[in-house]
mmCIF file of C-alpha atoms in Angstrom:
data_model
loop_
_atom_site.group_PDB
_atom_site.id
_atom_site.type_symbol
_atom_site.label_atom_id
_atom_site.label_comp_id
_atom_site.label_asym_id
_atom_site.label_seq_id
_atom_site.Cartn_x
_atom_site.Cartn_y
_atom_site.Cartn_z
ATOM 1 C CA UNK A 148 92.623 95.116 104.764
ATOM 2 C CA UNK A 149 93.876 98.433 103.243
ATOM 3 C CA UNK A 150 97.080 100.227 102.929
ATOM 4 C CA UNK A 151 96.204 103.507 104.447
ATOM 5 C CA UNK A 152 99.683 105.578 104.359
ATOM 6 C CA UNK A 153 99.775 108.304 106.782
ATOM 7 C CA UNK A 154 96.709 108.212 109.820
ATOM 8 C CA UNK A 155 96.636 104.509 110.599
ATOM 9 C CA UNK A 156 97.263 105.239 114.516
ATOM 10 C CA UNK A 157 93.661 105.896 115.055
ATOM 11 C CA UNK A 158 90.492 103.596 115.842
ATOM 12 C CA UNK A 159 88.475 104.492 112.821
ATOM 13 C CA UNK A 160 90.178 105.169 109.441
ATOM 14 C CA UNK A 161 88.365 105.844 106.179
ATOM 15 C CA UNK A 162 90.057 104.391 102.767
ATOM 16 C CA UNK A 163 88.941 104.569 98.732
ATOM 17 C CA UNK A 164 87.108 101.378 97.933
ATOM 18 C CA UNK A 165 90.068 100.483 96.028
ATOM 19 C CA UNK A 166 92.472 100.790 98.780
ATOM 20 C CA UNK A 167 90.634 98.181 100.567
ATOM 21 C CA UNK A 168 91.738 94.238 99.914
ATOM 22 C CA UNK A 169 89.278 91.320 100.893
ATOM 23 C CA UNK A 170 90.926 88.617 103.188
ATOM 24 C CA UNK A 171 91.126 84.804 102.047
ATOM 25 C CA UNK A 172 88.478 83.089 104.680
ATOM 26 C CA UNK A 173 90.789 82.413 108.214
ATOM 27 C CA UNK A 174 93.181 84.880 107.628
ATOM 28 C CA UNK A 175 94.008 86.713 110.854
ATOM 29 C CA UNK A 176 93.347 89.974 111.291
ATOM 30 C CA UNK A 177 95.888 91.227 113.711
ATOM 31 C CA UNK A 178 98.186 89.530 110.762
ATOM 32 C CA UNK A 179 96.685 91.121 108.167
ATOM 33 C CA UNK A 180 97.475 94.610 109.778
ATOM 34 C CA UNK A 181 101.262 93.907 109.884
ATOM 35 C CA UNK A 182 100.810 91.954 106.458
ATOM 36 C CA UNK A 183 101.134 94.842 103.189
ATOM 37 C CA UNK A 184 103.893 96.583 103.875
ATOM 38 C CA UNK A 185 106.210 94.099 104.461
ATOM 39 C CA UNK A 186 105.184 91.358 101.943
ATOM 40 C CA UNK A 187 104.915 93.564 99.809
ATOM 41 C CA UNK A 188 108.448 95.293 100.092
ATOM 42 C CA UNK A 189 109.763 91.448 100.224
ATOM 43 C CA UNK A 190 108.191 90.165 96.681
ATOM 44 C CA UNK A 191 109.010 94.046 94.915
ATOM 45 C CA UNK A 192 112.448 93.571 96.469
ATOM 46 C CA UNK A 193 113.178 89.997 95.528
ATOM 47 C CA UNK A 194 111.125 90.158 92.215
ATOM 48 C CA UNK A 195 111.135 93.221 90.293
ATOM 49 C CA UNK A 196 114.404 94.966 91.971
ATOM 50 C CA UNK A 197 116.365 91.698 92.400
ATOM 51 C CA UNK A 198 115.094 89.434 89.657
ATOM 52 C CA UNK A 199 115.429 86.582 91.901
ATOM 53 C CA UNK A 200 115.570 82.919 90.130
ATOM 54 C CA UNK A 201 114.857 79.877 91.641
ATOM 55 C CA UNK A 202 117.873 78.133 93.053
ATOM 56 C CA UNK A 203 119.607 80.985 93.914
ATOM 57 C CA UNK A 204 121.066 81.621 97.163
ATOM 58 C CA UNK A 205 119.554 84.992 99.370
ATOM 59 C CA UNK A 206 121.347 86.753 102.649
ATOM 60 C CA UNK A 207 118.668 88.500 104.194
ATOM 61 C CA UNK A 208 120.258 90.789 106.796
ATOM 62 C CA UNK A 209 118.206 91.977 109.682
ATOM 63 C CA UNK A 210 115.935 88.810 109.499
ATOM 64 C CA UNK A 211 114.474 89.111 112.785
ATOM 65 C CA UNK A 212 112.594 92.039 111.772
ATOM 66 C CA UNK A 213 108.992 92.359 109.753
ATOM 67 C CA UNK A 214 110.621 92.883 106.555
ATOM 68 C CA UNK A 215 113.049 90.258 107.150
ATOM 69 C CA UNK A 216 110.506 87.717 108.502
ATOM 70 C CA UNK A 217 109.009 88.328 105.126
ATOM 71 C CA UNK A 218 111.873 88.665 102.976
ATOM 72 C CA UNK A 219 112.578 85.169 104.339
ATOM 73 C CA UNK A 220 109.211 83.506 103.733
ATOM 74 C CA UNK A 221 108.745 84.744 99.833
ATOM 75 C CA UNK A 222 112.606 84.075 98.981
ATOM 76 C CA UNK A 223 111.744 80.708 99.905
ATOM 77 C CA UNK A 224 108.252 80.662 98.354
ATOM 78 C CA UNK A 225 109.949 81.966 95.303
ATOM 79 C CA UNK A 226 112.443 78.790 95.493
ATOM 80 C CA UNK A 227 115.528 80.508 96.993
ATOM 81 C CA UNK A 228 118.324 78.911 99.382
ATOM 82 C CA UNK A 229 117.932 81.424 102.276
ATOM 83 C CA UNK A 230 120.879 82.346 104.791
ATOM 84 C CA UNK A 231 119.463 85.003 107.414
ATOM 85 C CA UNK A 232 121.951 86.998 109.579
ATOM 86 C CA UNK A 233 120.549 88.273 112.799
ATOM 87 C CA UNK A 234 121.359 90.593 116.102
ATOM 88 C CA UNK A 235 119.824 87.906 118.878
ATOM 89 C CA UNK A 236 119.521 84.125 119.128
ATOM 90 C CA UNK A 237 115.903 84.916 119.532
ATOM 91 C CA UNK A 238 115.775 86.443 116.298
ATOM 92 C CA UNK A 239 117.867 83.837 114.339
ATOM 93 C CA UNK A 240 115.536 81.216 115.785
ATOM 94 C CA UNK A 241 112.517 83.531 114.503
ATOM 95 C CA UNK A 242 114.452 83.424 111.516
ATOM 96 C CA UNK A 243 115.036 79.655 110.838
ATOM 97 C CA UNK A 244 111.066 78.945 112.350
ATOM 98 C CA UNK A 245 109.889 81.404 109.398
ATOM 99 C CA UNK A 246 111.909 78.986 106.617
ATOM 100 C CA UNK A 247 115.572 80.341 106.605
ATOM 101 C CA UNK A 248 117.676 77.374 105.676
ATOM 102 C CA UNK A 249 120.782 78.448 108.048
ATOM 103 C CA UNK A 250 120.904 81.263 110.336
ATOM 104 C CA UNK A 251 124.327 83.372 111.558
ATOM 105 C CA UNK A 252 125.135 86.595 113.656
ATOM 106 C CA UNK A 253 127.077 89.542 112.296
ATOM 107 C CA UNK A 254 130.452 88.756 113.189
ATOM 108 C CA UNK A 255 132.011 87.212 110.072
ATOM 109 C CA UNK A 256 128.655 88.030 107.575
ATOM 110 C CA UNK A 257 131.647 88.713 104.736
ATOM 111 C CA UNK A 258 132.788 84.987 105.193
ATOM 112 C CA UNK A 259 130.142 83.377 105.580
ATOM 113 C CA UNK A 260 128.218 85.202 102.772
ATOM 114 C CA UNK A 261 131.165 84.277 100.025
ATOM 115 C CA UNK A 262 131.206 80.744 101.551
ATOM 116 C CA UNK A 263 127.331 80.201 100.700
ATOM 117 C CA UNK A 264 127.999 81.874 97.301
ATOM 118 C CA UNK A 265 125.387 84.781 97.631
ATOM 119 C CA UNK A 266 123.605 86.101 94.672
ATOM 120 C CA UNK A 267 121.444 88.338 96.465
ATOM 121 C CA UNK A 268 121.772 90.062 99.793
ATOM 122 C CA UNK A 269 118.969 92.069 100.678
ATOM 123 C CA UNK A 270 119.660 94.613 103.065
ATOM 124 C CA UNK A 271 117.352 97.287 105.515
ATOM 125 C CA UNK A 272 119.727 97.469 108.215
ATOM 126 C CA UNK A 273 122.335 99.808 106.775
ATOM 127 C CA UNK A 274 125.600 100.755 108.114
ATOM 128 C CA UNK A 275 128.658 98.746 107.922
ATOM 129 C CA UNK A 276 126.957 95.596 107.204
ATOM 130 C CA UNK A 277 126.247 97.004 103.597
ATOM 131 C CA UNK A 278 129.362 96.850 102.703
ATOM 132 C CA UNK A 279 129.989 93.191 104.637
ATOM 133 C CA UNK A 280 127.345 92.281 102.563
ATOM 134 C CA UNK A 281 128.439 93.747 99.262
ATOM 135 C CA UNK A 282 131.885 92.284 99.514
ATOM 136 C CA UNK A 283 130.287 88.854 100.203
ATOM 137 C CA UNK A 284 128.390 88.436 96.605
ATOM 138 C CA UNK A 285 129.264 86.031 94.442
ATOM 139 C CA UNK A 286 130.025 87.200 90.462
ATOM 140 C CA UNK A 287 126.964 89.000 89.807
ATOM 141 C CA UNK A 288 125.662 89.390 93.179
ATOM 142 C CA UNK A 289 123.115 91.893 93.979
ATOM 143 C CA UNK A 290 122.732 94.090 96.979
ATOM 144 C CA UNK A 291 119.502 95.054 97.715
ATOM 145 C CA UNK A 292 119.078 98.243 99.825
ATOM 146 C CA UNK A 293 115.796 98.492 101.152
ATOM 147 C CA UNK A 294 116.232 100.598 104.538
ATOM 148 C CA UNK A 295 118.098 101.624 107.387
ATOM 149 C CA UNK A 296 117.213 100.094 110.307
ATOM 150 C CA UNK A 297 120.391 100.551 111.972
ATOM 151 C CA UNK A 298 120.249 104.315 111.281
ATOM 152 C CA UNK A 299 123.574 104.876 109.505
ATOM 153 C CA UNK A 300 123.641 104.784 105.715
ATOM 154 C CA UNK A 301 126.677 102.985 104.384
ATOM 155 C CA UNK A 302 129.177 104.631 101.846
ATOM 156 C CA UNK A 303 129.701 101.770 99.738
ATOM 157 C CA UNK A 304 133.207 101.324 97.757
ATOM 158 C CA UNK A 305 132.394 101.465 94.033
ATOM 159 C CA UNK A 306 135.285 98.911 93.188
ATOM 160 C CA UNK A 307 133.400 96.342 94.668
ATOM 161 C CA UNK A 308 130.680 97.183 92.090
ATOM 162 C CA UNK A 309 132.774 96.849 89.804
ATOM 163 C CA UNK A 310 134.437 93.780 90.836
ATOM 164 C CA UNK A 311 132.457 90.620 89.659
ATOM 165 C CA UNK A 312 130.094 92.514 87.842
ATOM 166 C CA UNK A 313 127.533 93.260 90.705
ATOM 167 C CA UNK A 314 125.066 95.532 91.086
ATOM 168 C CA UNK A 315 123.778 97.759 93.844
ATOM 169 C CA UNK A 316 119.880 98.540 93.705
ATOM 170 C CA UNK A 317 117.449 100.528 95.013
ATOM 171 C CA UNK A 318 113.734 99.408 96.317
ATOM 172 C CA UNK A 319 111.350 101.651 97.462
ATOM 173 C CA UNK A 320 108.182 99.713 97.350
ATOM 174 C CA UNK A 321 106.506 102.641 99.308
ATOM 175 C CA UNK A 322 106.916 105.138 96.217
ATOM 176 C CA UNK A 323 106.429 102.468 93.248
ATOM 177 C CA UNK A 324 103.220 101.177 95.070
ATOM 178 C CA UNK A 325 101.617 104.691 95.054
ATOM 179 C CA UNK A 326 102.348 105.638 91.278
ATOM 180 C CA UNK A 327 101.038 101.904 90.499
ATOM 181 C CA UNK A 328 98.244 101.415 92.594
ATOM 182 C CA UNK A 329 97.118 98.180 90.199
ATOM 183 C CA UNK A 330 100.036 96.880 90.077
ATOM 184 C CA UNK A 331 101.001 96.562 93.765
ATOM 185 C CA UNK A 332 96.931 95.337 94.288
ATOM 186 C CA UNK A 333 97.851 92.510 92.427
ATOM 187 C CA UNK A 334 101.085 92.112 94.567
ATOM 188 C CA UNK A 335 99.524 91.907 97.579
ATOM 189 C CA UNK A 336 96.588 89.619 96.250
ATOM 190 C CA UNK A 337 99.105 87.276 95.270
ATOM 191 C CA UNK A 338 100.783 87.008 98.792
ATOM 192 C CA UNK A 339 97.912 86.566 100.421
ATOM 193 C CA UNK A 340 97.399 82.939 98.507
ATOM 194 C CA UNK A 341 100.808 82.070 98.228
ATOM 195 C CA UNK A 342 101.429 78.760 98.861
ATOM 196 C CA UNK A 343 104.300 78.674 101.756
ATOM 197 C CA UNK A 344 103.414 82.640 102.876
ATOM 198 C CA UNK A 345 102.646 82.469 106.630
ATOM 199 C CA UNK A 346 102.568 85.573 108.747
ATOM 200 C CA UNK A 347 103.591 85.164 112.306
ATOM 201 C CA UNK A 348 101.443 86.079 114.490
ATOM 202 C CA UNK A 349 102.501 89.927 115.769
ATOM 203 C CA UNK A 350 103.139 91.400 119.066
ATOM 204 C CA UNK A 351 99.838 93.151 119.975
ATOM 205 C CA UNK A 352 99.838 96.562 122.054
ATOM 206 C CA UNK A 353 97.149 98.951 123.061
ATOM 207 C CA UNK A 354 96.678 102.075 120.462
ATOM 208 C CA UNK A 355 97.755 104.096 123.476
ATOM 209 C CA UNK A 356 101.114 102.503 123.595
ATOM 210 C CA UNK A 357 101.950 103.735 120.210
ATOM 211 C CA UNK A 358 105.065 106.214 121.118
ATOM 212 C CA UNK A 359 106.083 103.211 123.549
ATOM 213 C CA UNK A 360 105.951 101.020 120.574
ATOM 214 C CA UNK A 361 107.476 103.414 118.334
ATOM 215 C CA UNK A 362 110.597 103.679 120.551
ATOM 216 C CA UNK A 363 111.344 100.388 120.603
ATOM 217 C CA UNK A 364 110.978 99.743 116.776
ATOM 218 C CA UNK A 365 113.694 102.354 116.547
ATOM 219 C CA UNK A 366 115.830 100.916 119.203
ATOM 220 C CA UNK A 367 115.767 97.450 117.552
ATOM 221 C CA UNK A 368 114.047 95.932 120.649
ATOM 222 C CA UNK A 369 111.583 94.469 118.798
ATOM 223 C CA UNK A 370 111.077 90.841 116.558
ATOM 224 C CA UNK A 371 108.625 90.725 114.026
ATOM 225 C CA UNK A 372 106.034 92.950 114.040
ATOM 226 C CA UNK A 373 103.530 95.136 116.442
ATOM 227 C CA UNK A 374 100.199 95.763 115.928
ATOM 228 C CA UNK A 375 97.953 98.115 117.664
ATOM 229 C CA UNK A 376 94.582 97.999 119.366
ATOM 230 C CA UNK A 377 92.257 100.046 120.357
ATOM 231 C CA UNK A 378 90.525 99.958 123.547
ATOM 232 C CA UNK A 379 86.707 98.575 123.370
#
């Protein structure tokens, strides 16, 4: 396995020896293409960024999606009471069968977020949910903002930062994994023994599907993740 960047849309791809990972024996490899980037973003997010204790209660928004699948499974491989807030019933029930311990739509995320006491929301969907989510922490809550899946970037108040002390942080896995290559090797060893870290298995497409597949990750049409294949 290998985390190639840009030029992984092709049938032959050549990497630096150290870009490439061994697999544990039975790992799947349709799996292990949808694995790095995701897992990866999850335990940076959650560990480094969010400084995530055990016992502590995560909102993982967008959790029908690969990062949230993931954010899901290492939150609770990391000991963390997960609540995941999804679009779809088929992506709540994605949700809960990756580990979530309760599972909720959008409508009402502030409520329901200050009723399970949040201490970290973690957040690649964007828009007005940000600030749903924001308002939902507990005293020293964290938002994390890892993307923006839903294609608007929120304008979050800062007197809700300042309110209970919470924080607002950045992750962008893709920029600290290049300036520490090491480091994020060792990441993405760890995942792949994890106790409790179980990639579903993605949807598969045909490498010639790949604008198809494209347009439908940014509609939000798809759960989980896609990985493509090319012809034999």
């Amino acid at each position: 396995m290998a985390i190639t960047g840009l030029g992984g849309f092709a049938t032959r791809v050549p990497v630096h020896r150290a870009q490439a990972v061994p697999l544990p024996e039975g790992f799947d490899v349709l799996a292990a293409a949808a694995f790095p980037q995701s897992f990866c973003t999850a335990m940076y997010a959650l560990s480094e960024r969010g400084r995530l204790l055990p016992g502590e209660r995560v909102l993982v928004l967008g959790a029908g999606g690969g990062v949230g699948l993931a954010v899901v499974q290492v939150a609770k491989a990391l000991g963390a009471v997960v609540l995941a807030a999804a679009s779809t019933g088929e992506k709540r029930e994605r949700a809960r069968r990756a580990g979530a311990d309760d599972v909720i739509g959008y409508d009402g995320l502030k409520e329901a977020a200050r009723a399970w006491a949040v201490d970290v929301a973690v957040d690649p969907v964007g828009g007005e949910l940000s600030e749903q989510a924001l308002r939902g922490l507990r005293e020293g809550g964290r938002l994390l903002v890892v993307g923006f899946a839903s294609g608007a970037i929120a304008r979050l108040p800062a007197n809700q930062v300042l309110l209970r002390n919470r924080a607002v942080v950045g992750v962008d896995w893709g920029a600290w994994s290049m300036s520490h290559a090491a480091e994020n090797r060792a990441v993405l060893e760890g995942l792949l023994t994890m106790p409790g870290i179980v990639p579903a298995a993605p949807e598969v497409r045909p490498l010639a599907e790949a604008g198809r597949a494209m347009d439908d990750l940014l509609e939000r049409r798809v759960t989980g993740k896609i990985v493509l294949v090319p012809s034999s």
